[in-house]
C-alpha cells in the first residue's frame, strides 16, 4: 500500500482557533451549552482528541430558534435591502477566500480530507457559492399575471406574485464536506432574507463555527445565523421538530431523512432533503478507455467514497470489461493514503470509528456472499491509529448483494459487466431506490443523450464526474431527496409565493 505521512505546519490562526472553547452561536453571542456539557472532536487521521464543542440540547435549540424568530420578525435584517444582503454575502465569499489556508487546514484536520483537495475544491467552491448567491439576492422576483375571472366579466384586476422569505429555517448538515455543505445551505437561505439555525455534524463542527465568525465579520446582524453543535438525537431532532421553525433543510442519510420528515410532519413544516445514492457509472464500449478508467476511479475514490453521489456501481460493457476493471484496480492500488494534513495524501481516513466499522461490515458481507475483492482486501490502521480503509474494487457481484444494493459511503466500488444497453443496462442502472447521479462514458454523443434521458437521476455526467458549480442544480429523484441545492432552483426551498389581487 502507498502511504505518505509528512504534515503541513498548522497556521497560528488554526492553532488558536482549534485551541479555544467551541461554543454555540445564539443571537450573536458565543455561549456554552445550557447543560455545560461538551463533546470531543477527533482528528480521524490519528484518532486524537483535538477539541471540545458545546453539547447543545433542547434548551439551546429553543434559545436559538427564538433568536432566529426575533431577527426575522423585528431585526435589522428584515429591513435591509436585497442589495445590502447581497453585499454581505459577497463579503462572506471574500473572507472565505482570504482565509483559504485556514479553512483548508481545518477541513483536513477535522474531516481527514486531503489538504490539497480542500485547498483546490472545498474552500473555493464554498466562496463561489456565496458570491453566486450574492447576485441572486437582488433578483428574487414575482410576476404580474393577467386574470380572466369568469364570474366578474366587467371587472379589472391588477394581480401579481411576491416571493417572500419562508421564515425561520433549520439546516442540518453532514460531515463529508463540512464547509461546503454549510455554504450550499447558508448562501441561498441568506440571499432570500430568511433567518437560520444551523446544526453541523457532530463529527466535524469546526469549519462551520469558523464560517459563522466570518459571517459575523462580514456584517450579518445578530440572530440571523445561529449555530448549535451537538448530536443528532439530542440536538438535531428537537430542532427538526421545533414549532418555531418554518422549514427544515437537511442533507444526510436517507434513514435520517425519514426521521426528519416524521419530525416535521406534526406541524407540516416545509422540508427539503438531499439524501443518499448508489449511483451508476456506465462505460460503453466506444469510450476513451483511459479517460473512463481515471474517471471511474475518481468517481468512487474522491473524498474516500464519502459522497452521496459517489459512482459506486460501475457498469462496463462486455468488450472492454477486463481492461476497465483491471485499470480501476490498478488505479486503486496506486492511490497514496495518508493523513488529511499531509500534502502528498490522495486519500485520507474515513471520518469516524462508526464509518470505519460500517464500511468493514460491507466488505465482510461481500466476501461472505461470494464476491471477489480485487484490491483493498484489508482495511487497515496504517498510521498512528486513524480510520483508514484501502480503496477497494469488488467484482463478481450479483444484483442482490448488499454491497451492490446499499449505500456504503466508503471507497468501495462494485464492477459489473453488461451486454445490452436498451434493456439490460437501463433496467439495472435504475434498479435502486436512489436517484441522485449517474455517469456515462462514450464517444457517441447520441448514445449519451439517449441513455441519459432514461436514467432516473437528478444529475447525469457525460465523460466527466463530480463536476459541481454553484449555478448547476443538484439533488435527487426517488429516495435521494426532495428539492435541489444550488442554481437558482435552490431559492425555491426558502421562498413562499404570495398572490396579490387588486380590483382596479
Ligand atoms: P451519516 O449517517 O452520514 O452520519 P446522518 O444522516 O446520520 O449522516 O447525519 C447527518 C446530520 O443529521 C448530522 O448533523 C446528524 O447529527 C443529524 N442527525 C442525525 N440523526 C438525527 C435526527 N434523528 N434528527 C435530526 N438530525 C439528525
Short mmCIF file of C-alpha atoms and ligand atoms in Angstrom, two decimals:
data_model
loop_
_atom_site.label_atom_id
_atom_site.label_comp_id
_atom_site.label_asym_id
_atom_site.label_seq_id
_atom_site.Cartn_x
_atom_site.Cartn_y
_atom_site.Cartn_z
CA UNK A 1 0.00 0.00 0.00
CA UNK A 2 1.14 3.52 -0.85
CA UNK A 3 1.41 5.88 2.08
CA UNK A 4 2.53 9.37 2.97
CA UNK A 5 2.76 10.97 6.39
CA UNK A 6 4.64 14.31 6.44
CA UNK A 7 2.24 17.00 7.72
CA UNK A 8 1.86 20.69 6.91
CA UNK A 9 2.51 23.03 9.84
CA UNK A 10 -0.73 24.46 11.20
CA UNK A 11 -1.01 28.24 10.88
CA UNK A 12 -1.09 30.31 14.06
CA UNK A 13 -4.73 31.15 13.27
CA UNK A 14 -5.71 27.48 13.07
CA UNK A 15 -3.86 26.63 16.27
CA UNK A 16 -5.54 29.48 18.13
CA UNK A 17 -8.97 28.64 16.74
CA UNK A 18 -8.79 24.91 17.44
CA UNK A 19 -7.46 25.54 20.95
CA UNK A 20 -10.32 27.78 22.07
CA UNK A 21 -13.63 26.60 23.55
CA UNK A 22 -16.14 25.84 20.78
CA UNK A 23 -19.43 27.34 21.84
CA UNK A 24 -22.81 27.74 20.21
CA UNK A 25 -23.66 31.00 18.41
CA UNK A 26 -27.03 32.27 19.63
CA UNK A 27 -28.31 35.80 19.00
CA UNK A 28 -24.84 36.97 18.03
CA UNK A 29 -23.22 35.70 21.25
CA UNK A 30 -20.98 32.69 21.71
CA UNK A 31 -22.25 30.66 24.63
CA UNK A 32 -21.72 27.24 26.19
CA UNK A 33 -24.50 24.65 26.21
CA UNK A 34 -27.04 25.35 28.99
CA UNK A 35 -26.18 21.95 30.43
CA UNK A 36 -22.49 22.88 30.50
CA UNK A 37 -21.75 19.65 28.61
CA UNK A 38 -19.24 19.34 25.81
CA UNK A 39 -18.29 16.55 23.42
CA UNK A 40 -14.96 15.50 21.93
CA UNK A 41 -13.84 16.29 18.40
CA UNK A 42 -11.38 13.85 16.83
CA UNK A 43 -8.77 14.04 14.13
CA UNK A 44 -9.77 10.95 12.11
CA UNK A 45 -6.22 10.61 10.76
CA UNK A 46 -4.84 9.90 14.26
CA UNK A 47 -7.91 9.34 16.46
CA UNK A 48 -6.53 12.08 18.76
CA UNK A 49 -8.96 14.40 20.53
CA UNK A 50 -8.27 17.86 19.11
CA UNK A 51 -11.02 19.97 20.66
CA UNK A 52 -14.32 20.02 22.55
CA UNK A 53 -17.60 21.58 21.42
CA UNK A 54 -20.80 22.60 23.19
CA UNK A 55 -23.13 19.62 23.50
CA UNK A 56 -26.32 21.54 22.76
CA UNK A 57 -29.71 20.12 23.60
CA UNK A 58 -33.33 21.16 23.57
CA UNK A 59 -32.86 24.27 25.73
CA UNK A 60 -30.15 25.63 23.45
CA UNK A 61 -32.26 24.84 20.41
CA UNK A 62 -35.16 26.78 21.95
CA UNK A 63 -32.94 29.81 22.51
CA UNK A 64 -31.50 29.62 19.00
CA UNK A 65 -34.93 29.34 17.38
CA UNK A 66 -36.23 32.30 19.46
CA UNK A 67 -33.23 34.38 18.39
CA UNK A 68 -33.82 33.48 14.75
CA UNK A 69 -37.52 34.36 15.09
CA UNK A 70 -36.76 37.73 16.68
CA UNK A 71 -34.21 38.52 13.97
CA UNK A 72 -36.72 37.55 11.28
CA UNK A 73 -39.66 39.48 12.72
CA UNK A 74 -38.07 42.61 14.07
CA UNK A 75 -34.35 42.76 13.43
CA UNK A 76 -32.42 44.99 11.03
CA UNK A 77 -32.18 42.02 8.65
CA UNK A 78 -35.86 42.25 7.75
CA UNK A 79 -35.43 45.94 6.85
CA UNK A 80 -32.27 45.52 4.78
CA UNK A 81 -32.49 45.94 1.04
CA UNK A 82 -31.72 42.94 -1.17
CA UNK A 83 -28.62 44.79 -2.31
CA UNK A 84 -27.37 45.13 1.26
CA UNK A 85 -27.94 41.41 1.79
CA UNK A 86 -26.08 40.68 -1.44
CA UNK A 87 -23.10 42.76 -0.33
CA UNK A 88 -22.84 40.83 2.94
CA UNK A 89 -22.92 37.55 1.02
CA UNK A 90 -20.20 38.76 -1.32
CA UNK A 91 -18.07 39.79 1.66
CA UNK A 92 -18.50 36.32 3.17
CA UNK A 93 -17.18 34.84 -0.09
CA UNK A 94 -14.20 37.21 0.00
CA UNK A 95 -13.44 36.38 3.63
CA UNK A 96 -13.56 32.63 2.96
CA UNK A 97 -11.08 33.15 0.15
CA UNK A 98 -8.87 35.40 2.29
CA UNK A 99 -8.77 32.62 4.91
CA UNK A 100 -8.43 29.78 2.40
CA UNK A 101 -5.45 28.10 4.05
CA UNK A 102 -7.05 28.25 7.48
CA UNK A 103 -10.29 26.70 6.24
CA UNK A 104 -8.40 24.04 4.27
CA UNK A 105 -6.37 23.06 7.34
CA UNK A 106 -9.49 22.86 9.50
CA UNK A 107 -11.19 20.58 6.97
CA UNK A 108 -8.13 18.33 6.68
CA UNK A 109 -7.78 18.15 10.46
CA UNK A 110 -11.43 17.67 11.39
CA UNK A 111 -12.67 15.58 8.46
CA UNK A 112 -9.46 13.89 7.27
CA UNK A 113 -9.82 15.01 3.67
CA UNK A 114 -6.56 15.65 1.77
CA UNK A 115 -5.47 19.23 2.29
CA UNK A 116 -4.68 19.56 -1.42
CA UNK A 117 -8.33 18.77 -2.21
CA UNK A 118 -9.66 21.14 0.44
CA UNK A 119 -7.49 23.95 -0.98
CA UNK A 120 -8.44 23.29 -4.60
CA UNK A 121 -12.10 22.33 -4.24
CA UNK A 122 -13.94 22.62 -0.91
CA UNK A 123 -12.86 26.11 0.07
CA UNK A 124 -13.01 27.82 -3.36
CA UNK A 125 -16.40 26.19 -4.06
CA UNK A 126 -17.71 27.49 -0.73
CA UNK A 127 -16.52 31.03 -1.54
CA UNK A 128 -18.09 30.84 -5.01
CA UNK A 129 -21.39 29.66 -3.57
CA UNK A 130 -21.69 32.85 -1.52
CA UNK A 131 -20.71 35.02 -4.48
CA UNK A 132 -23.17 33.31 -6.80
CA UNK A 133 -25.98 33.76 -4.28
CA UNK A 134 -24.94 37.37 -3.62
CA UNK A 135 -26.06 38.09 -7.18
CA UNK A 136 -29.42 36.39 -6.67
CA UNK A 137 -30.35 38.49 -3.62
CA UNK A 138 -31.42 41.36 -5.93
CA UNK A 139 -33.14 39.12 -8.50
CA UNK A 140 -35.82 37.38 -6.47
CA UNK A 141 -38.90 38.48 -8.38
CA UNK A 142 -42.57 37.64 -8.73
CA UNK A 143 -44.71 38.05 -11.85
CA UNK A 144 -47.62 40.19 -12.97
CA UNK A 145 -50.46 37.94 -14.04
CA UNK A 146 -53.36 38.77 -16.38
CA UNK A 147 -56.67 37.44 -14.98
CA UNK A 148 -59.83 36.25 -16.79
CA UNK A 149 -62.26 35.73 -13.91
CA UNK A 150 -65.45 34.29 -15.50
CA UNK A 151 -67.88 35.44 -12.81
CA UNK A 152 -66.79 39.12 -12.86
CA UNK A 153 -66.71 39.81 -16.60
CA UNK A 154 -66.65 43.61 -16.28
CA UNK A 155 -64.08 43.90 -13.54
CA UNK A 156 -60.43 44.70 -13.97
CA UNK A 157 -57.65 43.48 -11.74
CA UNK A 158 -54.01 44.06 -11.14
CA UNK A 159 -52.63 40.72 -9.95
CA UNK A 160 -49.07 39.88 -9.10
CA UNK A 161 -46.95 37.49 -7.06
CA UNK A 162 -44.38 38.31 -4.42
CA UNK A 163 -41.62 35.97 -3.41
CA UNK A 164 -41.22 36.18 0.35
CA UNK A 165 -38.74 34.50 2.70
CA UNK A 166 -40.24 31.43 4.30
CA UNK A 167 -39.17 32.47 7.82
CA UNK A 168 -37.01 30.62 10.33
CA UNK A 169 -35.10 27.77 8.72
CA UNK A 170 -33.41 24.82 10.44
CA UNK A 171 -30.48 23.48 8.47
CA UNK A 172 -28.94 20.15 9.43
CA UNK A 173 -25.79 19.13 7.59
CA UNK A 174 -23.45 16.12 7.38
CA UNK A 175 -19.72 15.62 7.87
CA UNK A 176 -18.50 14.67 4.39
CA UNK A 177 -17.96 18.25 3.12
CA UNK A 178 -18.37 20.22 6.35
CA UNK A 179 -17.62 23.71 5.00
CA UNK A 180 -19.12 23.21 1.56
CA UNK A 181 -22.38 21.76 2.88
CA UNK A 182 -22.69 24.76 5.21
CA UNK A 183 -22.10 27.07 2.22
CA UNK A 184 -24.60 25.22 0.00
CA UNK A 185 -27.21 25.73 2.70
CA UNK A 186 -26.38 29.17 4.13
CA UNK A 187 -25.72 31.16 0.95
CA UNK A 188 -29.20 30.70 -0.59
CA UNK A 189 -31.11 30.94 2.68
CA UNK A 190 -29.42 34.25 3.48
CA UNK A 191 -29.98 35.52 -0.07
CA UNK A 192 -33.73 35.11 0.44
CA UNK A 193 -33.80 37.02 3.74
CA UNK A 194 -34.68 34.08 5.99
CA UNK A 195 -33.02 33.53 9.35
CA UNK A 196 -31.31 30.28 10.30
CA UNK A 197 -30.38 27.78 12.95
CA UNK A 198 -27.58 25.62 11.56
CA UNK A 199 -26.57 22.30 13.07
CA UNK A 200 -23.28 20.94 11.76
CA UNK A 201 -22.48 17.24 12.11
CA UNK A 202 -21.09 16.21 15.50
CA UNK A 203 -18.06 14.66 13.76
CA UNK A 204 -16.99 17.90 12.06
CA UNK A 205 -18.26 21.14 13.59
CA UNK A 206 -15.08 23.23 13.34
CA UNK A 207 -15.28 24.81 9.88
CA UNK A 208 -18.97 25.73 10.30
CA UNK A 209 -18.09 27.51 13.55
CA UNK A 210 -15.25 29.31 11.80
CA UNK A 211 -17.61 30.20 8.95
CA UNK A 212 -20.09 31.66 11.44
CA UNK A 213 -17.32 34.01 12.65
CA UNK A 214 -16.69 35.04 9.07
CA UNK A 215 -20.42 35.73 8.60
CA UNK A 216 -20.48 38.00 11.66
CA UNK A 217 -17.33 39.76 10.47
CA UNK A 218 -19.00 40.34 7.09
CA UNK A 219 -21.82 42.22 8.82
CA UNK A 220 -24.57 39.64 9.34
CA UNK A 221 -26.75 41.04 12.15
CA UNK A 222 -27.09 39.07 15.42
CA UNK A 223 -29.67 36.28 15.39
CA UNK A 224 -29.75 35.88 11.61
CA UNK A 225 -27.38 32.90 11.79
CA UNK A 226 -27.36 30.76 14.91
CA UNK A 227 -25.21 27.65 15.20
CA UNK A 228 -25.90 24.82 17.63
CA UNK A 229 -23.40 21.97 17.89
CA UNK A 230 -24.44 18.58 19.16
CA UNK A 231 -25.68 15.12 18.34
CA UNK A 232 -28.44 14.02 16.02
CA UNK A 233 -30.91 12.78 18.58
CA UNK A 234 -30.36 15.35 21.31
CA UNK A 235 -29.84 18.46 19.15
CA UNK A 236 -30.93 17.72 15.57
CA UNK A 237 -34.22 16.03 16.47
CA UNK A 238 -35.58 18.84 18.69
CA UNK A 239 -34.54 21.35 16.04
CA UNK A 240 -36.34 19.47 13.26
CA UNK A 241 -39.47 19.18 15.40
CA UNK A 242 -39.43 22.72 16.85
CA UNK A 243 -42.76 24.51 16.38
CA UNK A 244 -40.98 27.83 15.82
CA UNK A 245 -39.22 26.52 12.73
CA UNK A 246 -40.94 27.11 9.38
CA UNK A 247 -38.74 24.94 7.24
CA UNK A 248 -36.17 22.16 7.64
CA UNK A 249 -33.42 21.71 5.05
CA UNK A 250 -31.47 18.51 5.62
CA UNK A 251 -28.52 16.79 3.99
CA UNK A 252 -27.54 13.34 5.20
CA UNK A 253 -28.57 9.72 5.13
CA UNK A 254 -31.89 8.57 3.73
CA UNK A 255 -32.57 6.89 7.06
CA UNK A 256 -32.30 10.17 9.00
CA UNK A 257 -34.15 11.94 6.16
CA UNK A 258 -37.18 9.81 7.04
CA UNK A 259 -36.87 10.83 10.71
CA UNK A 260 -36.75 14.49 9.65
CA UNK A 261 -39.96 14.08 7.65
CA UNK A 262 -41.65 12.47 10.66
CA UNK A 263 -40.42 15.21 13.00
CA UNK A 264 -41.67 17.90 10.62
CA UNK A 265 -44.99 16.19 9.98
CA UNK A 266 -46.65 17.27 13.22
CA UNK A 267 -46.99 20.90 12.18
CA UNK A 268 -46.45 20.29 8.45
CA UNK A 269 -43.22 22.22 8.18
CA UNK A 270 -41.79 22.53 4.71
CA UNK A 271 -38.91 20.10 4.17
CA UNK A 272 -36.18 19.66 1.59
CA UNK A 273 -33.84 16.70 1.66
CA UNK A 274 -30.57 15.84 -0.05
CA UNK A 275 -30.01 12.17 0.74
CA UNK A 276 -28.13 9.06 -0.24
CA UNK A 277 -27.24 7.45 -3.53
CA UNK A 278 -25.99 4.33 -5.25
CA UNK A 279 -25.01 5.97 -8.48
CA UNK A 280 -24.42 4.00 -11.67
CA UNK A 281 -21.31 4.93 -13.65
CA UNK A 282 -21.57 3.46 -17.13
CA UNK A 283 -18.67 2.76 -19.50
CA UNK A 284 -19.80 2.00 -23.07
CA UNK A 285 -17.62 0.01 -25.42
CA UNK A 286 -16.82 3.03 -27.61
CA UNK A 287 -15.45 5.08 -24.67
CA UNK A 288 -11.97 6.55 -24.41
CA UNK A 289 -10.84 3.71 -22.15
CA UNK A 290 -8.03 5.50 -20.33
CA UNK A 291 -10.24 8.53 -19.59
CA UNK A 292 -13.02 6.22 -18.42
CA UNK A 293 -10.68 4.33 -16.09
CA UNK A 294 -9.42 7.53 -14.48
CA UNK A 295 -12.94 8.91 -14.34
CA UNK A 296 -14.47 5.77 -12.87
CA UNK A 297 -11.79 5.53 -10.20
CA UNK A 298 -12.09 9.21 -9.23
CA UNK A 299 -15.88 8.92 -9.22
CA UNK A 300 -15.70 6.49 -6.32
CA UNK A 301 -12.44 7.28 -4.54
CA UNK A 302 -12.86 11.08 -4.41
CA UNK A 303 -13.47 12.07 -0.78
CA UNK A 304 -12.83 8.38 0.09
CA UNK A 305 -16.21 7.46 -1.36
CA UNK A 306 -17.90 9.60 1.28
CA UNK A 307 -20.01 11.38 -1.35
CA UNK A 308 -23.75 10.93 -1.70
CA UNK A 309 -23.22 10.87 -5.48
CA UNK A 310 -20.18 8.54 -5.49
CA UNK A 311 -20.05 6.36 -8.60
CA UNK A 312 -20.33 3.21 -6.50
CA UNK A 313 -21.85 0.88 -9.12
CA UNK A 314 -19.57 0.71 -12.14
CA UNK A 315 -21.13 -0.91 -15.23
CA UNK A 316 -18.76 -1.80 -18.07
CA UNK A 317 -19.78 -3.11 -21.47
CA UNK A 318 -18.58 -6.63 -22.15
CA UNK A 319 -15.97 -5.92 -24.85
CA UNK A 320 -13.83 -3.67 -22.62
CA UNK A 321 -14.80 -5.07 -19.21
CA UNK A 322 -11.46 -6.73 -18.40
CA UNK A 323 -9.45 -3.70 -19.46
CA UNK A 324 -11.51 -1.27 -17.38
CA UNK A 325 -11.80 -3.50 -14.30
CA UNK A 326 -8.06 -4.08 -14.35
CA UNK A 327 -7.38 -0.34 -14.88
CA UNK A 328 -9.57 0.77 -11.98
CA UNK A 329 -7.99 -1.87 -9.74
CA UNK A 330 -4.52 -0.62 -10.72
CA UNK A 331 -5.56 2.96 -10.03
CA UNK A 332 -6.94 1.98 -6.63
CA UNK A 333 -3.72 0.23 -5.68
CA UNK A 334 -1.68 3.28 -6.69
CA UNK A 335 -3.52 5.82 -4.51
CA UNK A 336 -1.41 7.29 -1.72
CA UNK A 337 -3.16 7.00 1.64
CA UNK A 338 -2.23 9.41 4.37
CA UNK A 339 -3.36 11.89 6.98
CA UNK A 340 -5.54 14.77 5.79
CA UNK A 341 -2.82 17.28 6.65
CA UNK A 342 -0.14 15.60 4.53
CA UNK A 343 0.30 17.43 1.17
CA UNK A 344 1.07 14.11 -0.54
CA UNK A 345 -2.17 12.44 0.55
CA UNK A 346 -4.54 11.37 -2.21
CA UNK A 347 -6.93 9.54 0.09
CA UNK A 348 -7.38 10.19 3.80
CA UNK A 349 -9.11 8.21 6.54
CA UNK A 350 -12.84 7.72 6.92
CA UNK A 351 -14.39 10.23 9.23
CA UNK A 352 -15.08 8.10 12.30
CA UNK A 353 -14.91 4.77 14.04
CA UNK A 354 -18.58 4.25 13.19
CA UNK A 355 -17.93 4.71 9.48
CA UNK A 356 -14.86 2.53 9.68
CA UNK A 357 -16.88 -0.31 11.18
CA UNK A 358 -19.77 0.21 8.75
CA UNK A 359 -17.57 0.02 5.68
CA UNK A 360 -15.72 -3.01 7.02
CA UNK A 361 -19.06 -4.68 7.64
CA UNK A 362 -19.86 -4.27 3.95
CA UNK A 363 -16.50 -5.74 2.95
CA UNK A 364 -17.10 -8.75 5.18
CA UNK A 365 -20.57 -9.25 3.73
CA UNK A 366 -19.15 -9.05 0.17
CA UNK A 367 -16.68 -11.82 0.93
CA UNK A 368 -19.30 -13.92 2.69
CA UNK A 369 -21.70 -13.54 -0.23
CA UNK A 370 -19.01 -14.76 -2.65
CA UNK A 371 -17.86 -11.53 -4.35
CA UNK A 372 -14.25 -11.16 -5.46
CA UNK A 373 -12.36 -8.35 -3.73
CA UNK A 374 -9.87 -7.39 -6.46
CA UNK A 375 -7.89 -4.93 -4.36
CA UNK A 376 -8.07 -3.29 -0.97
CA UNK A 377 -8.50 -6.68 0.61
CA UNK A 378 -7.76 -5.47 4.07
CA UNK A 379 -8.86 -2.35 5.82
CA UNK A 380 -6.07 -1.17 8.00
CA UNK A 381 -4.98 1.35 10.53
CA UNK A 382 -1.79 2.30 8.83
CA UNK A 383 -0.53 5.22 10.81
CA UNK A 384 -0.73 6.10 14.47
CA UNK A 385 -4.33 4.94 14.51
CA UNK A 386 -6.68 6.60 12.06
CA UNK A 387 -9.80 5.23 10.37
CA UNK A 388 -8.12 4.16 7.14
CA UNK A 389 -9.77 1.86 4.64
CA UNK A 390 -7.95 0.99 1.43
CA UNK A 391 -9.61 1.79 -1.88
CA UNK A 392 -11.50 -1.38 -2.75
CA UNK A 393 -12.70 -2.84 -6.05
CA UNK A 394 -15.23 -5.66 -5.92
CA UNK A 395 -16.06 -7.96 -8.84
CA UNK A 396 -18.34 -10.96 -9.31
CA UNK A 397 -21.22 -9.38 -7.50
CA UNK A 398 -24.80 -10.13 -8.29
CA UNK A 399 -27.54 -7.55 -8.20
CA UNK A 400 -28.97 -8.76 -4.91
CA UNK A 401 -25.80 -8.46 -2.81
CA UNK A 402 -25.69 -5.85 -0.05
CA UNK A 403 -22.55 -4.20 -1.47
CA UNK A 404 -24.38 -3.73 -4.75
CA UNK A 405 -27.71 -2.60 -3.30
CA UNK A 406 -26.89 -0.44 -0.28
CA UNK A 407 -25.06 2.84 0.06
CA UNK A 408 -21.64 2.09 1.56
CA UNK A 409 -20.32 5.67 1.84
CA UNK A 410 -16.74 4.47 1.63
CA UNK A 411 -14.06 3.83 -1.03
CA UNK A 412 -15.69 0.68 -2.35
CA UNK A 413 -16.86 0.13 -5.92
CA UNK A 414 -18.62 -2.85 -7.47
CA UNK A 415 -17.77 -3.54 -11.12
CA UNK A 416 -20.42 -5.31 -13.21
CA UNK A 417 -20.45 -6.40 -16.82
CA UNK A 418 -23.32 -5.69 -19.21
CA UNK A 419 -24.08 -6.70 -22.78
CA UNK A 420 -27.16 -4.92 -23.96
CA UNK A 421 -27.83 -1.21 -23.41
CA UNK A 422 -31.51 -0.78 -24.17
CA UNK A 423 -33.00 -3.37 -21.87
CA UNK A 424 -30.36 -4.73 -19.56
CA UNK A 425 -28.25 -1.69 -18.72
CA UNK A 426 -31.04 0.85 -18.27
CA UNK A 427 -33.04 -1.56 -16.12
CA UNK A 428 -30.07 -2.40 -13.89
CA UNK A 429 -28.86 1.20 -13.62
CA UNK A 430 -32.33 2.32 -12.50
CA UNK A 431 -32.87 -0.70 -10.26
CA UNK A 432 -32.20 1.14 -6.99
CA UNK A 433 -34.27 3.11 -4.52
CA UNK A 434 -31.90 6.03 -5.08
CA UNK A 435 -31.70 8.52 -7.95
CA UNK A 436 -29.03 11.07 -7.26
CA UNK A 437 -26.47 10.92 -10.07
CA UNK A 438 -25.07 8.86 -12.92
CA UNK A 439 -22.06 8.89 -15.24
CA UNK A 440 -21.79 7.84 -18.89
CA UNK A 441 -18.50 7.33 -20.73
CA UNK A 442 -18.81 7.22 -24.53
CA UNK A 443 -17.55 8.89 -27.70
CA UNK A 444 -21.03 8.73 -29.21
CA UNK A 445 -22.99 11.81 -28.17
CA UNK A 446 -26.32 10.36 -29.37
CA UNK A 447 -25.89 7.32 -27.16
CA UNK A 448 -25.05 9.62 -24.25
CA UNK A 449 -28.27 11.60 -24.74
CA UNK A 450 -30.45 8.56 -25.28
CA UNK A 451 -29.18 6.77 -22.20
CA UNK A 452 -29.01 9.93 -20.08
CA UNK A 453 -32.65 10.73 -20.80
CA UNK A 454 -33.73 7.35 -19.46
CA UNK A 455 -31.75 7.44 -16.22
CA UNK A 456 -33.90 8.35 -13.23
CA UNK A 457 -31.30 10.59 -11.58
CA UNK A 458 -31.03 14.28 -10.71
CA UNK A 459 -27.62 14.63 -12.39
CA UNK A 460 -26.04 12.91 -15.40
CA UNK A 461 -22.36 13.46 -16.06
CA UNK A 462 -21.07 12.55 -19.54
CA UNK A 463 -17.33 11.90 -19.88
CA UNK A 464 -16.80 13.57 -16.52
CA UNK A 465 -17.90 13.00 -12.93
CA UNK A 466 -18.23 15.03 -9.72
CA UNK A 467 -18.34 18.34 -11.56
CA UNK A 468 -20.06 20.87 -9.29
CA UNK A 469 -20.79 24.51 -9.80
CA UNK A 470 -22.80 26.97 -7.74
CA UNK A 471 -25.03 27.55 -10.80
CA UNK A 472 -25.89 23.90 -11.50
CA UNK A 473 -28.79 22.36 -9.53
CA UNK A 474 -28.02 19.18 -7.62
CA UNK A 475 -30.45 16.80 -5.94
CA UNK A 476 -32.25 13.53 -6.19
CA UNK A 477 -35.04 11.59 -7.79
CA UNK A 478 -36.74 8.83 -5.77
CA UNK A 479 -35.34 8.29 -2.25
CA UNK A 480 -32.36 10.54 -2.91
CA UNK A 481 -34.31 13.57 -1.86
CA UNK A 482 -36.76 16.41 -2.24
CA UNK A 483 -35.79 19.69 -3.88
CA UNK A 484 -32.50 20.90 -5.27
CA UNK A 485 -29.34 22.51 -3.94
CA UNK A 486 -27.54 25.25 -5.90
CA UNK A 487 -28.52 27.08 -9.06
CA UNK A 488 -31.45 29.47 -8.88
CA UNK A 489 -33.67 26.45 -8.19
CA UNK A 490 -32.43 26.29 -4.60
CA UNK A 491 -34.06 29.64 -3.86
CA UNK A 492 -37.45 27.93 -4.11
CA UNK A 493 -36.55 25.97 -0.99
CA UNK A 494 -36.64 29.16 1.06
CA UNK A 495 -39.40 31.23 -0.56
CA UNK A 496 -43.14 31.42 -0.28
CA UNK A 497 -45.25 32.78 -3.14
CA UNK A 498 -47.84 35.36 -2.21
CA UNK A 499 -50.52 36.18 -4.79
CA UNK A 500 -51.89 39.70 -4.57
CA UNK A 501 -55.05 40.56 -6.44
CA UNK A 502 -56.31 44.17 -6.61
CA UNK A 503 -59.52 45.34 -8.15
CA UNK A 504 -58.70 48.49 -10.16
P1 LIG B 1 -24.37 9.92 8.43
O1 LIG B 1 -25.21 8.68 8.51
O2 LIG B 1 -23.72 10.11 7.13
O3 LIG B 1 -23.51 10.14 9.64
P2 LIG B 1 -26.59 11.34 9.27
O4 LIG B 1 -27.71 11.38 8.32
O5 LIG B 1 -26.63 10.40 10.41
O6 LIG B 1 -25.33 11.12 8.42
O7 LIG B 1 -26.29 12.76 9.85
C1 LIG B 1 -26.41 13.95 9.13
C2 LIG B 1 -26.81 15.04 10.11
O8 LIG B 1 -28.07 14.69 10.68
C3 LIG B 1 -25.87 15.24 11.28
O9 LIG B 1 -25.79 16.63 11.56
C4 LIG B 1 -26.56 14.50 12.40
O10 LIG B 1 -26.24 14.98 13.69
C5 LIG B 1 -28.01 14.78 12.09
N1 LIG B 1 -28.97 13.82 12.65
C6 LIG B 1 -28.79 12.51 12.94
N2 LIG B 1 -29.90 11.99 13.46
C7 LIG B 1 -30.83 12.98 13.52
C8 LIG B 1 -32.20 13.05 13.95
N3 LIG B 1 -32.83 12.00 14.45
N4 LIG B 1 -32.82 14.24 13.81
C9 LIG B 1 -32.20 15.31 13.30
N5 LIG B 1 -30.92 15.30 12.89
C10 LIG B 1 -30.23 14.16 12.99
#
